[in-house]
Structure formats: structure tokens, C-alpha cells
Coordinates of C-alpha atoms in Angstrom, one line a residue:
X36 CA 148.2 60.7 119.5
X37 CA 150.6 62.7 116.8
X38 CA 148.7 65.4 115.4
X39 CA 148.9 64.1 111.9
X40 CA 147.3 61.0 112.2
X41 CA 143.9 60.3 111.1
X42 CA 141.4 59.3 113.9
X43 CA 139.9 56.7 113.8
X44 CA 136.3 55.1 114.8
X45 CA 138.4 52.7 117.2
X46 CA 140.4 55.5 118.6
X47 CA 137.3 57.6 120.0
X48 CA 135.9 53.8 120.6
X49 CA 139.0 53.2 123.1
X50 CA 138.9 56.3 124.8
X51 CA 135.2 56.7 125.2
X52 CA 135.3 52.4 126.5
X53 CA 132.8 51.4 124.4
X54 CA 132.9 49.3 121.0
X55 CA 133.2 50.9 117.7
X56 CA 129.2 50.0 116.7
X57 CA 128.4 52.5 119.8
X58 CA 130.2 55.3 118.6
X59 CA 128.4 55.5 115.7
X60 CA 125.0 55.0 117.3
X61 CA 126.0 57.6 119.7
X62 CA 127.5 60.4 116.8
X63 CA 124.1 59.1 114.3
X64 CA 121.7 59.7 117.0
X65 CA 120.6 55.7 116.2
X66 CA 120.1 52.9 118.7
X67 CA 119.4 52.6 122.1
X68 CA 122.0 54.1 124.0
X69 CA 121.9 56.0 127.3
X70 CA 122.7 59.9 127.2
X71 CA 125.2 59.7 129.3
X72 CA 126.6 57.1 127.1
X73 CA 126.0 59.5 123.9
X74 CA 127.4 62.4 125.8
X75 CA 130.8 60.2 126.9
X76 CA 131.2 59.3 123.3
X77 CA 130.6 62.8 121.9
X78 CA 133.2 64.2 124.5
X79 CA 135.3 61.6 123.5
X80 CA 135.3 62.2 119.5
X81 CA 135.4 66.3 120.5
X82 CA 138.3 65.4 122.3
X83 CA 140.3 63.8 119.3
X84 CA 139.0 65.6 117.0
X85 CA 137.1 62.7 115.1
X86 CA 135.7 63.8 111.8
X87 CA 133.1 61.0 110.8
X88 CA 133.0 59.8 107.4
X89 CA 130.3 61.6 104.8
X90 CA 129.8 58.4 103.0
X91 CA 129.7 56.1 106.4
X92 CA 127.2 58.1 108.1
X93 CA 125.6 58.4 105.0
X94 CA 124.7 54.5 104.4
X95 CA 124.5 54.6 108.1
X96 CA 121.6 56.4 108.2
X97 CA 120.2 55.5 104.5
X98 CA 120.0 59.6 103.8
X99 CA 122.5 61.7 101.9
X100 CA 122.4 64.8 104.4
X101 CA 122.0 66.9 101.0
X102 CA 119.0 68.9 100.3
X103 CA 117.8 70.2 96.9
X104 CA 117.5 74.5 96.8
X105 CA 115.5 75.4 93.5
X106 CA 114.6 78.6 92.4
X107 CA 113.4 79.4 89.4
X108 CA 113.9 83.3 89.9
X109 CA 116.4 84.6 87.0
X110 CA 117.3 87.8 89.1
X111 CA 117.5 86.4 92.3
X112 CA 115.6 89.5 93.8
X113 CA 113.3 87.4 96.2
X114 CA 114.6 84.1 96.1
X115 CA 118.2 84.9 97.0
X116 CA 117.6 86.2 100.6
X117 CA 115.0 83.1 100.6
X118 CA 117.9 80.6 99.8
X119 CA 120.5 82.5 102.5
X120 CA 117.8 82.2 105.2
X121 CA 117.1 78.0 104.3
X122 CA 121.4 77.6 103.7
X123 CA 121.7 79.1 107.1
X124 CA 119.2 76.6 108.9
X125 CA 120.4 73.9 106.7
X126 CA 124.2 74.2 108.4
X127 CA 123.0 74.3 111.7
X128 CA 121.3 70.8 111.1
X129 CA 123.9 69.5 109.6
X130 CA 122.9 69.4 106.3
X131 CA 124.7 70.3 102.5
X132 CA 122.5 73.0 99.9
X133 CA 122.7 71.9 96.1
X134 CA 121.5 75.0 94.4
X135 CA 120.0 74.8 91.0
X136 CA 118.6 78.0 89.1
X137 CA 115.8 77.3 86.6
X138 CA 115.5 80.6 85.3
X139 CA 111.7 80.3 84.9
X140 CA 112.4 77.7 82.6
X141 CA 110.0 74.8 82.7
X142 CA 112.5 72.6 81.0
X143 CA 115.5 73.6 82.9
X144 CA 113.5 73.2 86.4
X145 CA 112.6 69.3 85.1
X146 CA 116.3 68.7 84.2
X147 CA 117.6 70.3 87.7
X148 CA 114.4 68.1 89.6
X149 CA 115.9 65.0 88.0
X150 CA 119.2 65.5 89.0
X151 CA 118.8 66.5 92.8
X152 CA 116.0 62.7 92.7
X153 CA 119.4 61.6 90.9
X154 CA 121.2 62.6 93.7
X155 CA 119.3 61.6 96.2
X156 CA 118.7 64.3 98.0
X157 CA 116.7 63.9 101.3
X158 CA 114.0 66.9 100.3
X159 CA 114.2 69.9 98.1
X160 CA 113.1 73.5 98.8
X161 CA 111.4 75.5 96.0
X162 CA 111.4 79.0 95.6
X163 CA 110.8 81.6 93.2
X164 CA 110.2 84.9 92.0
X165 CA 106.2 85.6 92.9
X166 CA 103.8 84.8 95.4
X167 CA 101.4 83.8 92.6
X168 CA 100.5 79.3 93.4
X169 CA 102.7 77.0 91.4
X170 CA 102.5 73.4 90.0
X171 CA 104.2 71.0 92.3
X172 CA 107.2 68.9 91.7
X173 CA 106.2 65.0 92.0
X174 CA 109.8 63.5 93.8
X175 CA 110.1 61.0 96.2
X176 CA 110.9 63.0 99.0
X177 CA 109.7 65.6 101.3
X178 CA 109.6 69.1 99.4
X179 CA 108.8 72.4 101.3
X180 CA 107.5 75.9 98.9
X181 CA 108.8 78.7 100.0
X182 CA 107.8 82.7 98.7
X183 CA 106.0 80.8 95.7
X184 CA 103.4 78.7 97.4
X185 CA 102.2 74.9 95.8
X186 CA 98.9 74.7 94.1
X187 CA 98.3 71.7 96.3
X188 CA 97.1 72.3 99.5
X189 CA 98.3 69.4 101.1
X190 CA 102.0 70.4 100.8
X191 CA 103.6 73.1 102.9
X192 CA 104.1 76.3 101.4
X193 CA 105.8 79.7 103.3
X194 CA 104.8 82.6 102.5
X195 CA 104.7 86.3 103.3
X196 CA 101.4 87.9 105.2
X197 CA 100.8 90.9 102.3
X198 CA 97.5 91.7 104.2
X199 CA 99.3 91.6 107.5
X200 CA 101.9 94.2 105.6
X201 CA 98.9 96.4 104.4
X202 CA 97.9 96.4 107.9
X203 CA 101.0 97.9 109.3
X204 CA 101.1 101.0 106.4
X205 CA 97.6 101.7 107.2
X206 CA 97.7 101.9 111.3
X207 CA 101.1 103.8 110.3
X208 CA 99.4 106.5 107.9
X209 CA 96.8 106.9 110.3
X210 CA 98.9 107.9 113.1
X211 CA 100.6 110.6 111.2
X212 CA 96.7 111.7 110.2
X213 CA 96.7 110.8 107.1
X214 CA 92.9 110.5 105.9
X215 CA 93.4 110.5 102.1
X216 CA 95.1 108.2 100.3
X217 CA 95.5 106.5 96.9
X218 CA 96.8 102.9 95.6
X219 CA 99.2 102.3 93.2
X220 CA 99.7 98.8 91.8
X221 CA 101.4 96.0 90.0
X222 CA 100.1 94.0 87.1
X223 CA 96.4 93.4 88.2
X224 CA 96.1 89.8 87.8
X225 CA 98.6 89.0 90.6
X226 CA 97.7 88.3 94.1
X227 CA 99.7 90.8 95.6
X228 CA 98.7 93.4 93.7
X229 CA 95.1 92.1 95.0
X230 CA 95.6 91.4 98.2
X231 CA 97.7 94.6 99.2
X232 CA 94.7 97.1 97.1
X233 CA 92.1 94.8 99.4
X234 CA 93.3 95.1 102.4
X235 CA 94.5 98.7 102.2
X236 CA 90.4 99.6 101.1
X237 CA 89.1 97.4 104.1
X238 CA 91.2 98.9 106.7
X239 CA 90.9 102.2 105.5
X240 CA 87.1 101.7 105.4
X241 CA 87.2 100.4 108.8
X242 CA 89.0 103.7 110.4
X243 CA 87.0 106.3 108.5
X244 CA 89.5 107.2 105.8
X245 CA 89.0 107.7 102.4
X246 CA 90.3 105.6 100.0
X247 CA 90.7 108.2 96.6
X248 CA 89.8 107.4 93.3
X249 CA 90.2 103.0 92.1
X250 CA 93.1 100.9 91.9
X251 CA 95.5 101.6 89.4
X252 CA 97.6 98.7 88.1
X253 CA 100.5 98.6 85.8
X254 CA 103.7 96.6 85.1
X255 CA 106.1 96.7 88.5
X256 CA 108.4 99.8 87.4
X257 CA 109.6 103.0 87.8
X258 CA 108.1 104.4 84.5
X259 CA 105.0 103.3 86.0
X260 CA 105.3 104.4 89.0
X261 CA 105.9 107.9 87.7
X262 CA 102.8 108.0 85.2
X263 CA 100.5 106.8 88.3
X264 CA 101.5 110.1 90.2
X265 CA 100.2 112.0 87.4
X266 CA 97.3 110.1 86.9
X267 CA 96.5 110.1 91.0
X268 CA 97.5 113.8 91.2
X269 CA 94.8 114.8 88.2
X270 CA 96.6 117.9 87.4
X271 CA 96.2 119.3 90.5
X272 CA 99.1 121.4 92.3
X273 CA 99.7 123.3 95.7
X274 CA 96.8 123.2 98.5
X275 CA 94.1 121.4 95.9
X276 CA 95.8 117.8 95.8
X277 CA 93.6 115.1 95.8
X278 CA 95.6 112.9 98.5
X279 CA 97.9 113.1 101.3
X280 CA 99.0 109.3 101.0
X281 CA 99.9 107.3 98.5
X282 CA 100.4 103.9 99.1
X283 CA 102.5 101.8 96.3
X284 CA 102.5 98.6 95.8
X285 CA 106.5 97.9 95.7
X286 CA 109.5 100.1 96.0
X287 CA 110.1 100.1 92.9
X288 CA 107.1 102.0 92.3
X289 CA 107.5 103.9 94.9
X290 CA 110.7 104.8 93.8
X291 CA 109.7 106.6 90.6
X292 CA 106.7 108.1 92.0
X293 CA 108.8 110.0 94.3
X294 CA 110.6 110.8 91.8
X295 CA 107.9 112.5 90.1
X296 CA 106.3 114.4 92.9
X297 CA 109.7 116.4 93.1
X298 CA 109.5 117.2 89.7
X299 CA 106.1 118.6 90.1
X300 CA 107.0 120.4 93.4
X301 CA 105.3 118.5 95.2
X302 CA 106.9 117.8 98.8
X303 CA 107.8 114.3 100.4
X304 CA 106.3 114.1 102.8
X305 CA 105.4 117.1 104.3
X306 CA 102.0 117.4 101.1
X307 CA 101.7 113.9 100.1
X308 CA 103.7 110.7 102.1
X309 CA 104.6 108.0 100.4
X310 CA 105.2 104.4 101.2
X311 CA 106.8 101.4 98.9
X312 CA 106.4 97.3 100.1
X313 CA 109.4 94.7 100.0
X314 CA 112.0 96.8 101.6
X315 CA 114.2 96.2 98.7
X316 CA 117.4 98.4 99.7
X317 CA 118.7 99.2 96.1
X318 CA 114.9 101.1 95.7
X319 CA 113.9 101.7 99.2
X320 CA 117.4 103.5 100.4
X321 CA 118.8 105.2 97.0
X322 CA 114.9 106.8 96.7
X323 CA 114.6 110.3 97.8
X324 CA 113.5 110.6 100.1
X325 CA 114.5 107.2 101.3
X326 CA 111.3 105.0 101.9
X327 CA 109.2 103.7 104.6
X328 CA 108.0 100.4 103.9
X329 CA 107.7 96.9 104.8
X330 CA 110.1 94.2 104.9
X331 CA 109.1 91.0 104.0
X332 CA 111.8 89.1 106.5
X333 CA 112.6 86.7 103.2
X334 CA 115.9 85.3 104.9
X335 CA 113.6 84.2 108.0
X336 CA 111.2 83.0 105.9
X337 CA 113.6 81.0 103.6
X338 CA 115.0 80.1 107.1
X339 CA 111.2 78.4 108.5
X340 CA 111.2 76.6 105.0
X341 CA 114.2 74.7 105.9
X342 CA 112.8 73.9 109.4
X343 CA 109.8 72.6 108.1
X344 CA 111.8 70.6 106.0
X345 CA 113.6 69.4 108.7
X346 CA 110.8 68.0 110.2
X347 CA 109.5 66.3 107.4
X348 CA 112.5 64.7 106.8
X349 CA 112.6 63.7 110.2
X350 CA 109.3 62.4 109.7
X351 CA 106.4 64.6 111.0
X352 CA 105.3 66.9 107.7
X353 CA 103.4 69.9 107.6
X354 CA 101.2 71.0 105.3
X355 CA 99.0 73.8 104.3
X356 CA 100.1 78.1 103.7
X357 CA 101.9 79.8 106.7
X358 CA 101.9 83.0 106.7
X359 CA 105.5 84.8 108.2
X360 CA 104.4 88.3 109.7
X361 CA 106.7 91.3 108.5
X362 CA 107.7 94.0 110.0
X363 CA 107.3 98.0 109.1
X364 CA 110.4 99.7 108.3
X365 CA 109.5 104.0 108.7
X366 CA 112.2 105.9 107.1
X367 CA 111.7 109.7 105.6
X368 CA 108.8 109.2 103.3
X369 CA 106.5 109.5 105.8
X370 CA 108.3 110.4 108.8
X371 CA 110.4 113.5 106.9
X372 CA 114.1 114.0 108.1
X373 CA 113.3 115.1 111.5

């Protein structure tokens, strides 16, 4: 066959000895065909270099082979790795991403759901830029929450395991014999500010190490991560500091309370260590000193979102929270630059 002509259904039909109607059983996955049928077919089609038609296989199998990605995440800080993770597990299924940003916009998320029901997308993935429970979308078609969990219990929501992140810092700390630390927090009405202060005081509690002072809780930034040094620190200078740990709640806060414990002399980590959460590079690597921490895995977890939707697509839904386990990153804040 001359390499510029098209191939054809027939062609891969003739070579393969079987009708047309089988090929496309065989390349859908459809019918009731033997595998070594399917597999004479495929080698057949691989062979010519058959390139089925979108639209074909599309009415074929009454789906569009499209799936929605919305994020309603502005920045893009957490639900960008999200997206790359589901895009990447998207491909290997054979499936196209529509992307639509909503910008924490409730009327731009309704215009961007309408248009991927429009289109006819075969499920939609929703992300965002917390871990605080959302509203669900009502659609027509399987839809899996990834980072920013449904309200409704009976969909299927991915998430990150904060307490299982705590958990790591803490067993960490410990084994550099740390025994006195202090929290540092986001804004105190959201669940990982929560969740990360709990755990941190019931594993603390649980090894004989003192958890100083309460909570403190602020806006997630590096003005208040400095200002939380000072208020943690009491004044206090050389030998007579009140901690030899501080835990904060995001690198970002980490970030600036580094920052300030070099301007108040006070050394990283050989008087006080230091630890940040999300492993967000642009905080975690450019803070000095660079930070231990704990990575979320967001591309692995936008990449479990996608298999779940698979699945329900396929026809066997999950629902309920999962929980992905991170993974500790220890860099120089706590384990210095020896």
C-alpha cells in the first residue's frame, strides 16, 4: 500500500480476514469476539497504520472519550499538579481533557458545567484550591472530586491524608530529639489548619513531648509567618527559648518564619528546627535554610481521580473520601547542611 493513502476499515478488514463490523468490535473492545481474533485484528490495524475515526468510534460506542477538568483555583497552586496527574491517566486510557478554570467564580463554574454537559463529556473531574467540602455539581454523568472533596458523601472525593502528614513531622522531630515544639497555623476555620494542629497535639501527647503554648492561626503568609516567631519566641533569646521545634502549617509560613529567626540570631536548625507542609518548591527550596516538609503527591492524587473516573465511567463507581498517603521530604531545616 503507497504510504500516502488513507487506510481504511476494509483494508485492516482484508488483511486481518475478517469483515469490516469485526474490526471495529475488535479496536472498540465491543462484541463477542475471541482474543485471538481481537489480537489478529489489532496486529493487523498496527501493521497499516489504521487511525480509527474520533467521530466513528464515538457513535460506536455512544461516549465522546472527552472528559471535563474543572478547577476553580485562580492560581493554580494546588490544582495544577492535580490536573497534570488526571491529564496523564486520562492519555493512557485513551481519553481527551477539556480544561475549564472558574476562578472561584460561582457563575463562571455554572457556565463552564454547562458547556462540558453541552459537550457531552463522559464525566468531569473537579478540583480546587482547598481541602475545605464543596457543593456538588448535579450532571448527568459520573463526576470524581479531587483535593476539594464533595459535601455529599455518596460521591467520590480524593484527598490528601493531613493527619497522616502530621504523623510523619512528628515521628521525624522526635528522632532528631526534639521534645518542645510549637504550631503555627493558617486561618482557623479551615480543616487543615485543624486537622494538622490536632494531630500534631495527639501524637505529641502520645510520645511524651510537649506541645508549647496554643495554636496560633493567621492568614497563610509570610508576614504571618514572621509575626508567629515572635509571638512563639516571647522575647526570649540564646539558651532561654521556649522551643526547639516549630512546626508550620504551610511553607509559606514556614518560609517567613525562617526568615525571622535569622534576623533574631536565632540558628536553623541547630536552636530551633523548623518544618513547612505542601512541599511547594518556590517556598520550600528558595527558604533558607531550604525546608523539610511534606509533599502532598498532588499529581498522583489528581492521577487516582482520573482512575476512579475511569471506573465509573466504565460502570463500577466509587464513592466516599480516600485518603492518598504523602511522603516526608527532610531537607536542611531540621536535618542542617551536614
Amino acid at each position: 500500500m503507497d504510504r500516502g493513502a488513507v487506510v481504511r476499515i476494509t483494508d485492516v478488514a482484508a488483511l486481518a480476514g475478517v469483515s469490516p463490523s469485526t474490526v471495529s468490535k475488535a479496536l472498540n473492545d465491543t462484541g463477542s469476539l475471541r482474543e485471538s481474533t481481537r489480537a489478529r485484528v489489532r496486529e493487523a490495524a498496527e501493521r497499516l497504520g489504521f487511525v480509527p475515526d474520533a467521530t466513528a468510534r464515538s457513535l460506536s460506542a455512544r461516549r465522546s472519550f472527552t472528559v471535563g477538568l474543572l478547577s476553580t483555583d485562580s492560581a493554580g497552586r494546588f490544582s495544577l499538579p492535580v490536573v497534570l496527574g488526571a491529564e496523564n491517566a486520562l492519555v493512557g486510557g485513551e481519553l481527551s481533557a477539556l480544561l475549564a478554570t472558574a476562578r472561584h467564580d460561582p457563575v463562571r463554574e455554572q457556565h463552564h458545567v454547562r458547556a462540558l454537559v453541552a459537550r457531552r463529556v463522559d464525566g468531569i473531574i473537579v478540583t480546587g484550591r482547598t481541602t475545605e467540602p464543596r457543593e456538588p455539581i448535579r450532571v448527568p454523568m459520573p463526576v470524581v472530586y479531587a483535593f476539594a472533596p464533595s459535601s455529599d458523601p455518596d460521591d467520590a472525593s480524593v484527598v490528601p491524608d493531613d493527619a497522616a502528614g502530621m504523623r510523619l513531622l512528628v515521628e521525624h522531630l522526635a528522632g532528631l530529639g526534639r521534645r518542645r515544639i510549637a504550631y503555627v497555623g493558617g486561618r482557623a476555620e479551615q480543616a487543615a489548619s485543624l486537622v494538622r494542629y490536632e494531630t500534631l497535639a495527639t501524637e505529641l501527647a502520645a510520645r511524651g513531648l510537649e506541645l508549647v503554648g496554643t495554636p496560633l492561626y493567621g492568614d497563610w503568609s509570610e508576614q504571618w509567618g514572621r509575626r508567629a516567631v515572635d509571638l512563639v519566641l516571647g522575647g526570649a533569646v540564646g539558651s532561654g527559648l521556649p522551643v526547639d521545634g516549630i512546626v508550620f502549617a504551610s511553607d509559606q509560613l514556614a518560609r517567613g518564619g525562617c526568615d525571622r529567626l535569622r534576623e533574631l540570631g536565632v540558628r536553623v536548625p541547630a536552636d530551633v528546627a523548623v518544618t513547612g507542609y505542601d512541599d511547594w518548591e518556590v517556598m520550600s527550596l528558595a527558604s533558607r535554610p531550604p525546608l523539610t516538609t511534606v509533599d502532598m503527591q498532588l499529581e498522583r492524587l489528581g492521577q487516582r481521580a482520573a482512575e476512579l473516573l475511569i471506573a465509573a465511567i466504565e460502570g463500577e463507581p466509587a464513592c466516599g473520601v480516600e485518603r492518598l498517603t504523602p511522603r516526608l521530604v527532610a531537607r536542611a531545616s531540621t536535618l542542617g547542611d551536614g
